XYZ file of C-alpha atoms in Angstrom:
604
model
C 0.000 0.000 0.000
C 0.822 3.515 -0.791
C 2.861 5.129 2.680
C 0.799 8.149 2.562
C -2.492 6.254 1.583
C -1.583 4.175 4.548
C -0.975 7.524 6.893
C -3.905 8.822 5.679
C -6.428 5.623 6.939
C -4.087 5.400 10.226
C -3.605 8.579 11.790
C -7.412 9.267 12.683
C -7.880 6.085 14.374
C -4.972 7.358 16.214
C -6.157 10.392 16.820
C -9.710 8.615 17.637
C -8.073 6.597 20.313
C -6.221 9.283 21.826
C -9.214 11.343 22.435
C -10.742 7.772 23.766
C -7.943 7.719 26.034
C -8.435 11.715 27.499
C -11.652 11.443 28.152
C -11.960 8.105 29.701
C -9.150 10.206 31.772
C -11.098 13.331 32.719
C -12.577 12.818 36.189
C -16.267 12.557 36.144
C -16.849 16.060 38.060
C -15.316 17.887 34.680
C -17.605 16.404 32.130
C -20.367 18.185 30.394
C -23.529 16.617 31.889
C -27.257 18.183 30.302
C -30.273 17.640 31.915
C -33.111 16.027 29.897
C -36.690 16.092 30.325
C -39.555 16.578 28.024
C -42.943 18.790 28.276
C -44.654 15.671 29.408
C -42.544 15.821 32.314
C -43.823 18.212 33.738
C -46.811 18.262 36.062
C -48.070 21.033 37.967
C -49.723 19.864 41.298
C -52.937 18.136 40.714
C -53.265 18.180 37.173
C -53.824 21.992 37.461
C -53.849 24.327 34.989
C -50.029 25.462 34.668
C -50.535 29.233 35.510
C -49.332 32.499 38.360
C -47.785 31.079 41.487
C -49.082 27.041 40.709
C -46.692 24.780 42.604
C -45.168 22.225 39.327
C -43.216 18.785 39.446
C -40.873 18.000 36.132
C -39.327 14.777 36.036
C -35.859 13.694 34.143
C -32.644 12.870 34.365
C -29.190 15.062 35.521
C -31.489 18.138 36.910
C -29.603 18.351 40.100
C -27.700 16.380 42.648
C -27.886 12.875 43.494
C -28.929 14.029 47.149
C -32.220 16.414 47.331
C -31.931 19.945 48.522
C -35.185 21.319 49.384
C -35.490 25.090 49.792
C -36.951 27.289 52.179
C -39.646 30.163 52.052
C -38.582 33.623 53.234
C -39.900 33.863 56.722
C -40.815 37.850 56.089
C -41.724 37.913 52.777
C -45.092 37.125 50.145
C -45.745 38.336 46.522
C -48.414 39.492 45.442
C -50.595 36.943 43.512
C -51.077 37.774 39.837
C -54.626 40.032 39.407
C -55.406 36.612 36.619
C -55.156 34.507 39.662
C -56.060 36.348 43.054
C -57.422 33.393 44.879
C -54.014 32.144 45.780
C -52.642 29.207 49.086
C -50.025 30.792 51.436
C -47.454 28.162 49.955
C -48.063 29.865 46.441
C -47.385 33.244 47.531
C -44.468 32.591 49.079
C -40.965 33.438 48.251
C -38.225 30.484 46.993
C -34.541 30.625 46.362
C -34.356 30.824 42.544
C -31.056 29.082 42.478
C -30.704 25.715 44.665
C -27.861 23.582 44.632
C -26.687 25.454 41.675
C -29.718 24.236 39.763
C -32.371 27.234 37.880
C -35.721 26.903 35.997
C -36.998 29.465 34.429
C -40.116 30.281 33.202
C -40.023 32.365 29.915
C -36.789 34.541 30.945
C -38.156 34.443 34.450
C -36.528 32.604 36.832
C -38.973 30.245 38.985
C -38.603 29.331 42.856
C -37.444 26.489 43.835
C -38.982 23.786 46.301
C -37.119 21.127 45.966
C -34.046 19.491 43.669
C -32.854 15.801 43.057
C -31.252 14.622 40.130
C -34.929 13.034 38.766
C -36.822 15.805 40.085
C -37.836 19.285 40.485
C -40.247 21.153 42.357
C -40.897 24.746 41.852
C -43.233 27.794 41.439
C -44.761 29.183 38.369
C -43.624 33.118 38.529
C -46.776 35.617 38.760
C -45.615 37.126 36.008
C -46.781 34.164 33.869
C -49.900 34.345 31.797
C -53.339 32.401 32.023
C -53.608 31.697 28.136
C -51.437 30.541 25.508
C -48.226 28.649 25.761
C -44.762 29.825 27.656
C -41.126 27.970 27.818
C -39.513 26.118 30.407
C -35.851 25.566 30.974
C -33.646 23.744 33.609
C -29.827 24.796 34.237
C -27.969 22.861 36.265
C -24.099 23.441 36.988
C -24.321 26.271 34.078
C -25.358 23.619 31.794
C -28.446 24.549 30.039
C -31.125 21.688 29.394
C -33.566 21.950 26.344
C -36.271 24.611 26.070
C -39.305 23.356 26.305
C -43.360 24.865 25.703
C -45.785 24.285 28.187
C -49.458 25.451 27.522
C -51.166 27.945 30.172
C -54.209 27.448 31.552
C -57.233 29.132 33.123
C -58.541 28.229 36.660
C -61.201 26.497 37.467
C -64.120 28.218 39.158
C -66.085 28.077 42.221
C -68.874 26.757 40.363
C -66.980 23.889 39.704
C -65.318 23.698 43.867
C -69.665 23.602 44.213
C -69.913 20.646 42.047
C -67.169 18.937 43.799
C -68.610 19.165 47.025
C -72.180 18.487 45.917
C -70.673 14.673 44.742
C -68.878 14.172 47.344
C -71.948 14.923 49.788
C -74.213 13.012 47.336
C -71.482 9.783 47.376
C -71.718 9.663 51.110
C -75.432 9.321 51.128
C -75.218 6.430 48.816
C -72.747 4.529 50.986
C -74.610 1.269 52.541
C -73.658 0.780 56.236
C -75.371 -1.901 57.118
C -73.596 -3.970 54.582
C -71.616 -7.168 55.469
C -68.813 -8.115 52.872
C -69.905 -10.357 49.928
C -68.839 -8.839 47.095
C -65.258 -9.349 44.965
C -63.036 -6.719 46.532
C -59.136 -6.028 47.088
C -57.714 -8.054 49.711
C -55.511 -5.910 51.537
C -52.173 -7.196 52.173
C -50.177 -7.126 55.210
C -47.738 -4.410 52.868
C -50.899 -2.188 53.152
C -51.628 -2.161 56.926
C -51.691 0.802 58.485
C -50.260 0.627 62.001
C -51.007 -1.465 64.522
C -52.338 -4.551 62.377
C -55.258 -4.787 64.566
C -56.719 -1.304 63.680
C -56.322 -1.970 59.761
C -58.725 -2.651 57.034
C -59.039 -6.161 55.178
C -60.596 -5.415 52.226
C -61.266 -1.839 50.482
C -63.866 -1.856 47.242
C -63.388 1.122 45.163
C -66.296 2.907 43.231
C -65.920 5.906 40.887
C -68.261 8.103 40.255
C -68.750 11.165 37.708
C -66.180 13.595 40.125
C -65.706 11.425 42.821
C -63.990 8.086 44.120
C -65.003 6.314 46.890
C -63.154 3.225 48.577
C -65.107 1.769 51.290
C -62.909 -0.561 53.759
C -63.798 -3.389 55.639
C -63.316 -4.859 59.390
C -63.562 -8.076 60.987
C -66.620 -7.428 63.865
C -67.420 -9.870 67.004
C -65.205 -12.461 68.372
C -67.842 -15.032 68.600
C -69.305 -15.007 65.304
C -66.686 -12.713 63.269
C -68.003 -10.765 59.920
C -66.337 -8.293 57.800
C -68.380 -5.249 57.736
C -68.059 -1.772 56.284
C -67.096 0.707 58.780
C -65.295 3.064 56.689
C -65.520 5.319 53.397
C -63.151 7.675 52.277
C -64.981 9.823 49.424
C -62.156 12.208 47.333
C -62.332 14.050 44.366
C -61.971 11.920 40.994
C -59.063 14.440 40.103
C -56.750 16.160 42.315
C -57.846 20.052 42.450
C -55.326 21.575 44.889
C -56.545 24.924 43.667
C -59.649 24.864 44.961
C -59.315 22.252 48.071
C -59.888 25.615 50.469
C -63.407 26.684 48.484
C -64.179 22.547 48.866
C -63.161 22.344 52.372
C -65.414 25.587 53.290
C -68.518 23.835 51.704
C -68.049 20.659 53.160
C -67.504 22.108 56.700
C -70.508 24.371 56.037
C -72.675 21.028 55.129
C -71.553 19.321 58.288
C -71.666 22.166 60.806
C -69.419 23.635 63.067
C -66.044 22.217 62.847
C -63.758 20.940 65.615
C -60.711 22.115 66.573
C -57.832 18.785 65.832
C -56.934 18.553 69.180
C -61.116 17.705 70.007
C -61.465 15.054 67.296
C -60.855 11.634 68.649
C -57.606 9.708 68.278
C -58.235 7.418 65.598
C -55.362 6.269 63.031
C -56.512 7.130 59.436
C -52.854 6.574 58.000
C -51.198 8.878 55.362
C -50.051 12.348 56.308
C -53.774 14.282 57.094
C -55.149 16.942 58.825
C -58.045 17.069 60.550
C -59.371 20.314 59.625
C -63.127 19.754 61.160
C -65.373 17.105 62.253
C -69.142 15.997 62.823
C -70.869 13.526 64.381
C -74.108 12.470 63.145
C -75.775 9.082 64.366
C -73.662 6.527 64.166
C -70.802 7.997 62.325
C -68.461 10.655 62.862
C -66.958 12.392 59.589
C -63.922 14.107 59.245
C -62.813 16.183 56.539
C -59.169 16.239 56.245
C -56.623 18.278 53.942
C -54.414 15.536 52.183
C -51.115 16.460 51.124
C -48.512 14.533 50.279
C -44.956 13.695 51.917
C -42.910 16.447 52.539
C -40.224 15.271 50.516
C -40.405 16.293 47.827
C -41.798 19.906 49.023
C -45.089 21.373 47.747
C -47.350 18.588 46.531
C -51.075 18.890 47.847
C -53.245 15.979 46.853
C -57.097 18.029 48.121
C -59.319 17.226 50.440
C -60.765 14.171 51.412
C -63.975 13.370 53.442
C -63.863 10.673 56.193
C -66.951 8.554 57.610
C -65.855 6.105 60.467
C -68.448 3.934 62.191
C -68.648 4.277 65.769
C -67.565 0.755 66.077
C -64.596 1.234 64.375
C -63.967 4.053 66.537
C -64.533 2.588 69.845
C -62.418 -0.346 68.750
C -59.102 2.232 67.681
C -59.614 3.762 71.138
C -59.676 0.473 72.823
C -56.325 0.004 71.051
C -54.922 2.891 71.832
C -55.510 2.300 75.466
C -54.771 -0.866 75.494
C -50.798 0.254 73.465
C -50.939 2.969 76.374
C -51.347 0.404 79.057
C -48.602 -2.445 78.131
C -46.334 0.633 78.178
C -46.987 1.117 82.211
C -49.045 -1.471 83.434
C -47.487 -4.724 82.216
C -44.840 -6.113 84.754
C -42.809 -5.933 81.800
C -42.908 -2.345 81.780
C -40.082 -0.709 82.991
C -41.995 1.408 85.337
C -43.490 -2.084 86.998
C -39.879 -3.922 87.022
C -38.566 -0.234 88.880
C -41.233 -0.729 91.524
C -40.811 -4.465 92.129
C -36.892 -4.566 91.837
C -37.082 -1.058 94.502
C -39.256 -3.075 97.126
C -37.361 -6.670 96.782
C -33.875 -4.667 97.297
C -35.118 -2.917 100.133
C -34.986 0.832 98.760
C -31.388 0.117 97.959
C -32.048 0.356 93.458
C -34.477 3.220 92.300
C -35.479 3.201 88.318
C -34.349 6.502 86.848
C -35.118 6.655 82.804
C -32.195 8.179 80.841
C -33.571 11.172 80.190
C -31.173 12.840 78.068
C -28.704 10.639 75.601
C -25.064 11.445 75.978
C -24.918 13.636 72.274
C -27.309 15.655 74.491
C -25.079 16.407 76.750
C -21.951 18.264 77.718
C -18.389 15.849 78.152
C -19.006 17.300 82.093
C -22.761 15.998 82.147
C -21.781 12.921 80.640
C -19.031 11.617 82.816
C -20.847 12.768 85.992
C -23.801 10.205 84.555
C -21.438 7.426 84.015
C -19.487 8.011 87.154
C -22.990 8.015 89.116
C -24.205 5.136 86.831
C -21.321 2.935 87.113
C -21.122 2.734 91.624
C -24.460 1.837 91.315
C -23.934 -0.943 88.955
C -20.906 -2.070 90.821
C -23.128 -2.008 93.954
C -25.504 -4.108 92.543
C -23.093 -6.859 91.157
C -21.128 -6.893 94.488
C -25.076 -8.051 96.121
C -24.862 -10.520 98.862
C -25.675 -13.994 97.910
C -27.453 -14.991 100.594
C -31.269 -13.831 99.284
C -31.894 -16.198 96.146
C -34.789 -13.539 95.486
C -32.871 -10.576 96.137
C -30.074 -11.818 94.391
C -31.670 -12.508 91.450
C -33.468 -8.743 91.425
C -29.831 -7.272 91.960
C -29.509 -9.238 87.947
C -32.261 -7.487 86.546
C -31.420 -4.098 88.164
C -27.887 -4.580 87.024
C -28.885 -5.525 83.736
C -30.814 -2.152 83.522
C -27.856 -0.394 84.858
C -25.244 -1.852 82.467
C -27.597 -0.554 79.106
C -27.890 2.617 81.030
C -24.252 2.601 81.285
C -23.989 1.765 77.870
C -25.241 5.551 76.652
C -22.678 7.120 78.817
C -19.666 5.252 77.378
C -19.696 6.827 74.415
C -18.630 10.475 73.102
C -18.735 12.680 69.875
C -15.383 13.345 68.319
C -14.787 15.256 65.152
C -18.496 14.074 64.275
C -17.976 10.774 64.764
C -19.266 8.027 67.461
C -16.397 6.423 69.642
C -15.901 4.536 72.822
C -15.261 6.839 75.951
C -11.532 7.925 76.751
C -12.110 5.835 79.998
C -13.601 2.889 78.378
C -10.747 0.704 78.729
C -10.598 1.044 81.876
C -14.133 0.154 82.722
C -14.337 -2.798 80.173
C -11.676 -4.485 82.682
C -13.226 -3.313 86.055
C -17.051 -4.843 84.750
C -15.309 -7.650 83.463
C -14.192 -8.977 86.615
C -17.797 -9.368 87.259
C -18.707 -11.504 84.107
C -19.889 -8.031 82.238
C -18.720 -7.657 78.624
C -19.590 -5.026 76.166
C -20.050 -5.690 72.582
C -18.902 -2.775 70.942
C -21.233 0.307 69.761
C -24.714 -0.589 68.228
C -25.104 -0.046 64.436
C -28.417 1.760 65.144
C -28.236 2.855 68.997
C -25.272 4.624 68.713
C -24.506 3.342 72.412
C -22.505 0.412 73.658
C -24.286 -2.587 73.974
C -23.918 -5.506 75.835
C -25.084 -9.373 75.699
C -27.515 -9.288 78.317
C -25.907 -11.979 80.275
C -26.945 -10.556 83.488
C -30.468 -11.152 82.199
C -28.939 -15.183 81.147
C -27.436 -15.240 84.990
C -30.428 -14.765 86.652
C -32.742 -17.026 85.202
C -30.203 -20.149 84.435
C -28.981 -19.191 88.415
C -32.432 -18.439 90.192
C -35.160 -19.986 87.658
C -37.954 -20.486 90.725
C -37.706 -16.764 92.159
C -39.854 -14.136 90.371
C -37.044 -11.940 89.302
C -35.244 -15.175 87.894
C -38.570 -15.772 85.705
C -38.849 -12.126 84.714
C -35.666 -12.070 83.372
C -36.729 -15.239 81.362
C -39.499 -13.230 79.893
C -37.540 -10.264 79.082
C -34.657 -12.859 77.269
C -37.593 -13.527 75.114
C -38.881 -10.161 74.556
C -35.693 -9.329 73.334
C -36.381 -11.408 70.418
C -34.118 -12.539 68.015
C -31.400 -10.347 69.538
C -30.209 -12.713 72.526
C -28.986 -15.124 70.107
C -27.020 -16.647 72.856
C -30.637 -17.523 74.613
C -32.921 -18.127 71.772
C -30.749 -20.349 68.999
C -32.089 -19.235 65.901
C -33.093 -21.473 63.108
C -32.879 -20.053 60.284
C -33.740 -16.516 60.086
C -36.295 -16.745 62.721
C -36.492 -17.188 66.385
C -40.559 -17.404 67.105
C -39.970 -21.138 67.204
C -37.620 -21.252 69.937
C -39.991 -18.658 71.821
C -42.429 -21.221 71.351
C -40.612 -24.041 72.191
C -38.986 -22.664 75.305
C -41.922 -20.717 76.644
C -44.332 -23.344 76.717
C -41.516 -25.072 78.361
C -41.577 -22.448 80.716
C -45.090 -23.080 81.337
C -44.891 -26.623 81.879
C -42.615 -26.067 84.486
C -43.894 -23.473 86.610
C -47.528 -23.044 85.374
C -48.503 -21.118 88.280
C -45.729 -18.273 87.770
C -47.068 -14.757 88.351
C -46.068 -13.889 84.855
C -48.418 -16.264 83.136
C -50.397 -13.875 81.288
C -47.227 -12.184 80.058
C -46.302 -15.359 78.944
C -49.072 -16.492 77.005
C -49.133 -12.982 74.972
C -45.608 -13.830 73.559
C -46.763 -17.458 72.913
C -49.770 -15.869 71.447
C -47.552 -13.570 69.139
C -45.129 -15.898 68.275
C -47.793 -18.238 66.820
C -49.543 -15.620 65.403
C -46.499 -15.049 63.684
C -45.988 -18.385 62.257
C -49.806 -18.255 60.838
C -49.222 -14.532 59.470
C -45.878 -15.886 57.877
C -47.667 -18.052 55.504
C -50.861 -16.327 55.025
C -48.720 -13.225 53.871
C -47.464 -14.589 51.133
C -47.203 -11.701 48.716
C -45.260 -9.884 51.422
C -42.867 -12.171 52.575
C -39.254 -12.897 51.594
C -38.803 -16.698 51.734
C -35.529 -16.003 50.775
C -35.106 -14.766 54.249
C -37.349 -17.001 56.351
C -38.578 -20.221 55.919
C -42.483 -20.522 54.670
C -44.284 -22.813 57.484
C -46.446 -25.424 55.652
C -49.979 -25.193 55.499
C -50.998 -27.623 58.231
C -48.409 -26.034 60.624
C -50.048 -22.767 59.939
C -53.357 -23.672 60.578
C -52.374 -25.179 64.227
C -50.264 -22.020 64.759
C -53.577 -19.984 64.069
C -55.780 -22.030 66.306
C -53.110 -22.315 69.034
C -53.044 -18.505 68.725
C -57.199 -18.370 68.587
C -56.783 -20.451 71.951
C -54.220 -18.674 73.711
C -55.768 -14.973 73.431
C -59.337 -17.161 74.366
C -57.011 -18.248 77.644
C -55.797 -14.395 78.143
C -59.387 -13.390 78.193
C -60.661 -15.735 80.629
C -57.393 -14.916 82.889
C -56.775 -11.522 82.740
C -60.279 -10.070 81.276
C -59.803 -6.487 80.516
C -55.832 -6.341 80.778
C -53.743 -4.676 78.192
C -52.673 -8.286 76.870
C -56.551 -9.316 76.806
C -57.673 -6.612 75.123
C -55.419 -6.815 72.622
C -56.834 -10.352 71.910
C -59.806 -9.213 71.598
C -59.218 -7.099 68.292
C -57.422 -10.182 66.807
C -59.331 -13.076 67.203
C -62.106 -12.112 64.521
C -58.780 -11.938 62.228
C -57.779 -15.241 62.756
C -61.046 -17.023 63.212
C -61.790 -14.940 59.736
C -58.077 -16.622 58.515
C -56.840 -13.246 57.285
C -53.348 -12.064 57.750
C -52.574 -10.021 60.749
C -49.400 -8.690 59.631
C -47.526 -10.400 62.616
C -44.049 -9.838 61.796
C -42.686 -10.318 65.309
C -39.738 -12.750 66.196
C -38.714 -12.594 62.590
C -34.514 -11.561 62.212
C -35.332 -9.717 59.721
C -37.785 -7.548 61.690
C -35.263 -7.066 65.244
């Protein structure tokens, strides 16, 4: 081949390669990155008209950083809303940065302000300046990088007339709702991924109707423990579209319709789920209605979803505040409450051990405050280790008391340095002192930022003193624990509710009148109920994780469970643990999924 017809084919390639070569070279922060989106990215809130002061989502890729900034309103300032859109929220009148994490919109050659920036998303504020007609042009710039220019058509409110028809069908749906209805027909099975809360407060089944402007989902309870039914005992009635920009006009109506609304803090405490507001209530018969402003999460910033209107039967609302009491009283009442275990543990020692709650964590508190606390902490944990040996009851109560101590301890042994979490300068020298008495410290929690420790104390007094009552509490609070005092409950697997069954009803066997059998039949209770919920939950359990129980073990775990809350009742009737039974055995005689995750690893 010709030398310069060969030069001429070779020396781009090389040239090619070389420019291959510099950029693959040129750290990532240096290259040109341009954001892309498209006018069908962009939303404003609601599927509003895009027009003065509207709050607007786009969606794409590169628009800002990987981790959101959200930005804040001036505290002092408000614009003045556009004369072609007076009627205006206090979030749309508001004043935003216009530049946020070096990212811009702008509106026409008017630069927007900005709610909130991520790297797929943007939230900001159409400029007053914008028109109600026509089409304008949006464009994101991010890093100086400018993305495409986009058009966007304006829009024209809608009108009270139409904030009057809204209300009108969403009064009109709730007449049409049929109370006294038990559940027959084909509806969603909720699964255990869609409880809200406490599993005993949640729907099973929701039925969704739309209407011309509305949608209504009625939702469905178990009702009586003898003879359970599903039965509808909620509705939740909401606009068929979102209209954000005229939720205050339909809230006005609707509290008009209803009558004088409540203030939130005189509504009753009943779970509803989602981030609401209560903004005024009405009883009427048998139900008790709520209308509630729904906006979104607050990340990302300045989404409102409208109102929604709320009817709750008053048996679903006795049965919430049942729970609620019931939640309120295992937290003080049950002599696994820390408050009970105080008092008990104060009277067996004689005075000599007093239950103090930490009250402030040591990143709460000066290096002064927080070696006073450990000082303090530690005599009385070495006070309670050095416990004669005499008392077998007393002796065992020092355990527990110690055991309390040495987690207290545990949150003073640790400091902030430079931002980080590490062990006390002192820590050394207490790891050897506590180890003399059989006390070892793990290291600092993952989560709990504090040092942890294996809860042998706990192990001590119930393998040393299993027939005193302190000995047996500590068994009970072993198993509370979970799946976290692996050195007590040998997992198999990834889960531990078998060896809380197997050992507990153990337990039982051997001292069956302990004063801590109705404690102990609530975990047994669970921990079946688990087992049952494991395999009923299908859809919303990893099996990769934990092991799927068969079906005939899950059917004797649910009556076992059926049995034991039956036992609770006819112990305890009207104790935290009892009541608590008494939500959940129309659930389980119904054979729906409670949503019992308990004693699972992969829940502790």
């Amino acid at each position: 081949m010709n030398r310069c017809r060969f030069l001429f084919f070779v020396l781009p390639l090389v040239v090619q390669l070389s420019c291959a070569r510099e950029e693959a070279q040129t750290p990532a922060s240096a290259r040109v990155v341009v954001p892309e989106y498209s006018a069908a990215n962009i939303a404003p809130s609601g599927a509003a008209p895009f027009s003065p002061g509207r709050i607007v989502s786009l969606y794409g890729k590169a628009l800002g950083p990987a981790q959101p900034c959200q930005g804040s309103a001036a505290p002092d300032r408000r614009e003045t809303a556009s004369p072609l859109r007076p009627k205006q929220t206090e979030i749309e009148r508001s004043v935003f940065p216009q530049t946020l994490c070096d990212t811009e919109v702008r509106v026409g050659r008017v630069a927007a302000g900005l709610l909130y920036v991520s790297s797929g998303q943007i939230n900001f504020k159409v400029p007053q300046s914008a028109l109600t007609s026509g089409d304008t042009t949006v464009q994101v710039i991010r890093a100086g990088v400018s993305g495409p220019i986009v058009r966007v058509a304006l829009g024209v409110e809608a009108t009270s007339e139409q904030a009057q028809e809204i209300a009108d069908a969403m009064w009109s749906a709730l007449q049409k709702v049929d109370w006294d209805k038990a559940y027959s027909s084909q509806c969603a099975v909720l699964s255990s991924r869609e409880l809200v809360g406490e599993e005993a407060a949640s729907p099973t089944r929701n039925c969704k109707q739309i209407q011309p402007h509305t949608t209504t989902e009625t939702l469905y309870y178990p009702v009586g423990a003898e003879n359970p039914k599903e039965f509808l005992l909620r509705a939740d009635i909401r606009p068929l579209r979102e209209y954000p920009e005229l939720s205050a006009e339909v809230e006005q109506i609707l509290l008009r319709r209803l009558g004088t609304g409540v203030k939130p803090g005189q509504v009753p405490g009943v779970s509803l789920g989602a981030p609401r507001e209560v903004v005024g209530s009405w009883r009427h018969g048998n139900l008790t209605l709520y209308v509630h402003r729904n906006p979104a999460y607050l990340a990302p910033l300045g989404v409102r979803r409208g109102v929604v209107l709320v009817a709750l039967r008053e048996e679903l609302v006795q049965e919430q505040t049942r729970r609620a009491l019931a939640q309120a009283a295992l937290q003080t009442q049950s002599q696994l409450s820390p408050e009970m275990i105080g008092q008990d543990l104060s009277q067996s020692l004689g005075g000599a051990y007093r239950y103090e709650p930490v009250s402030l964590r040591w990143n709460a508190m000066t290096e002064l405050e927080r070696v006073a606390a450990e000082q303090k902490t530690r005599r009385e944990l070495v006070r309670m280790l050095r416990w004669p040996k005499d008392d077998r009851e007393q002796k065992a109560a020092s355990y527990v008391a110690a055991d309390e101590l040495t987690r207290r301890l545990g949150s003073f042994l640790v400091r902030s340095l430079d931002g980080r979490t590490e062990e006390a300068g002192n820590f050394g020298q207490v790891k050897l002192q506590l180890a003399a008495y059989g006390v070892k410290y793990s290291g600092i929690g993952h989560y709990s930022d504090v040092m942890e420790y294996d809860y042998s104390l706990l192990k001590r007094a119930w393998t040393e003193y299993p027939d005193t009552k302190e000995g047996q509490r500590a068994f009970l609070l072993l198993q509370r624990l979970e799946c976290a005092a692996t050195d007590f409950l040998v997992k198999t697997g990834a889960d531990c509710y078998r060896e809380v069954i197997q050992k507990g009803e153990a337990f039982l066997a051997q001292y069956p009148d302990t004063v801590f059998r109705k404690e102990e039949l609530a975990l047994l209770a669970t921990a079946y109920e688990t087992e049952w919920s494991l395999w009923r939950g299908a859809g919303s359990v990893d099996y990769g994780i934990h092991a799927k129980p068969s079906a005939a073990a899950a059917e004797a775990a649910r009556l076992k469970a059926i049995a034991l809350y039956e036992e609770l009742l006819r112990l305890a009737p009207g104790s935290p643990e009892a009541e608590r039974g008494v939500l959940l055995i129309p659930r389980l005689k119904l054979k729906l999924d409670t949503g019992q995750r308990r004693f699972l690893a992969s829940e502790c």
